[in-house]
Tab-separated table of C-alpha atoms in Angstrom:
chain	number	residue	atom	x	y	z
A	48	MET	CA	-9.602	-15.661	-16.422
A	49	PRO	CA	-11.716	-13.056	-18.215
A	50	TYR	CA	-10.167	-11.198	-21.105
A	51	LEU	CA	-9.343	-7.528	-20.469
A	52	SER	CA	-9.435	-5.171	-23.394
A	53	ALA	CA	-6.544	-2.752	-23.861
A	54	SER	CA	-8.752	0.152	-22.754
A	55	LYS	CA	-9.716	-1.651	-19.519
A	56	MET	CA	-6.063	-2.484	-18.839
A	57	ILE	CA	-5.132	1.192	-19.251
A	58	ILE	CA	-7.903	2.213	-16.852
A	59	HIS	CA	-6.673	-0.428	-14.364
A	60	GLU	CA	-3.101	0.843	-14.676
A	61	GLU	CA	-4.289	4.434	-14.155
A	62	ALA	CA	-6.173	3.352	-11.021
A	63	LEU	CA	-3.043	1.675	-9.644
A	64	ASN	CA	-0.993	4.787	-10.406
A	65	GLN	CA	-3.540	6.892	-8.517
A	66	LEU	CA	-3.324	4.489	-5.566
A	67	TYR	CA	0.439	4.842	-5.627
A	68	ASP	CA	0.150	8.631	-5.625
A	69	VAL	CA	-2.282	8.537	-2.728
A	70	TYR	CA	-0.314	6.146	-0.530
A	71	VAL	CA	3.257	7.149	-1.263
A	72	ARG	CA	2.989	10.917	-1.712
A	73	LEU	CA	0.513	11.827	1.015
A	74	PRO	CA	1.598	15.020	2.776
A	75	PHE	CA	0.705	13.972	6.329
A	76	CYS	CA	2.495	15.639	9.223
A	77	VAL	CA	5.237	13.826	11.098
A	78	TYR	CA	4.038	11.978	14.224
A	79	SER	CA	0.386	12.706	13.442
A	80	TYR	CA	-1.203	9.233	13.823
A	81	ASP	CA	-1.580	6.646	16.550
A	82	LEU	CA	-2.274	3.895	14.000
A	83	VAL	CA	-1.292	3.391	10.363
A	84	PHE	CA	-3.097	0.537	8.616
A	85	SER	CA	-2.510	-0.891	5.141
A	86	ASN	CA	-4.795	-3.527	3.647
A	87	TRP	CA	-3.741	-5.513	0.565
A	88	LEU	CA	-1.731	-2.677	-0.922
A	89	LEU	CA	1.914	-3.687	-0.698
A	90	MET	CA	1.579	-6.598	-3.120
A	91	TYR	CA	0.767	-4.133	-5.910
A	92	LEU	CA	3.854	-1.982	-5.401
A	93	GLU	CA	7.425	-2.390	-6.574
A	94	ASP	CA	10.071	-2.922	-3.873
A	95	VAL	CA	11.274	0.684	-4.138
A	96	GLU	CA	7.707	1.939	-3.746
A	97	VAL	CA	7.174	-0.254	-0.663
A	98	GLU	CA	10.346	1.182	0.877
A	99	LYS	CA	9.159	4.751	0.256
A	100	LEU	CA	5.755	3.959	1.671
A	101	PHE	CA	7.220	2.333	4.811
A	102	VAL	CA	9.462	5.346	5.396
A	103	ASN	CA	6.419	7.621	5.158
A	104	MET	CA	4.217	5.403	7.324
A	105	LEU	CA	6.827	5.249	10.056
A	106	ARG	CA	7.305	9.014	9.838
A	107	TRP	CA	3.540	9.590	10.214
A	108	LEU	CA	3.325	7.375	13.301
A	109	ARG	CA	3.662	8.793	16.767
A	110	PRO	CA	6.549	7.219	18.723
A	111	ASP	CA	4.165	4.945	20.647
A	112	GLY	CA	1.910	4.289	17.628
A	113	TYR	CA	1.042	1.054	15.871
A	114	PHE	CA	1.758	0.013	12.308
A	115	PHE	CA	-0.488	-2.759	11.015
A	116	PHE	CA	-0.543	-4.198	7.519
A	117	ARG	CA	-2.427	-7.115	6.022
A	118	GLU	CA	-1.633	-8.816	2.738
A	119	SER	CA	-3.117	-11.749	0.913
A	120	CYS	CA	-1.017	-14.877	0.712
A	121	TYR	CA	-0.521	-17.434	-1.995
A	122	HIS	CA	-0.879	-20.240	0.526
A	123	PRO	CA	-3.640	-20.449	3.144
A	124	SER	CA	-2.433	-19.774	6.668
A	125	GLY	CA	-0.721	-22.697	8.358
A	126	THR	CA	0.256	-24.574	5.185
A	127	LEU	CA	3.847	-23.373	4.814
């Protein structure tokens, strides 16, 4: 694993905080999307943040909309 300097770690933490702000505090209108998609985001959030995000995502979805999320897994598919 490469060594990260303190300055690079701070930049990384700031980037994650910006991602959190973007995904959890977005001011989208209720029922405004047919599809909400999340790709490898949830694993970087705390449980409370995931709950807030899910509440928002479900609020943004139209009643007949789709919610799709994809996360990486520790184990390859089919090995559990």
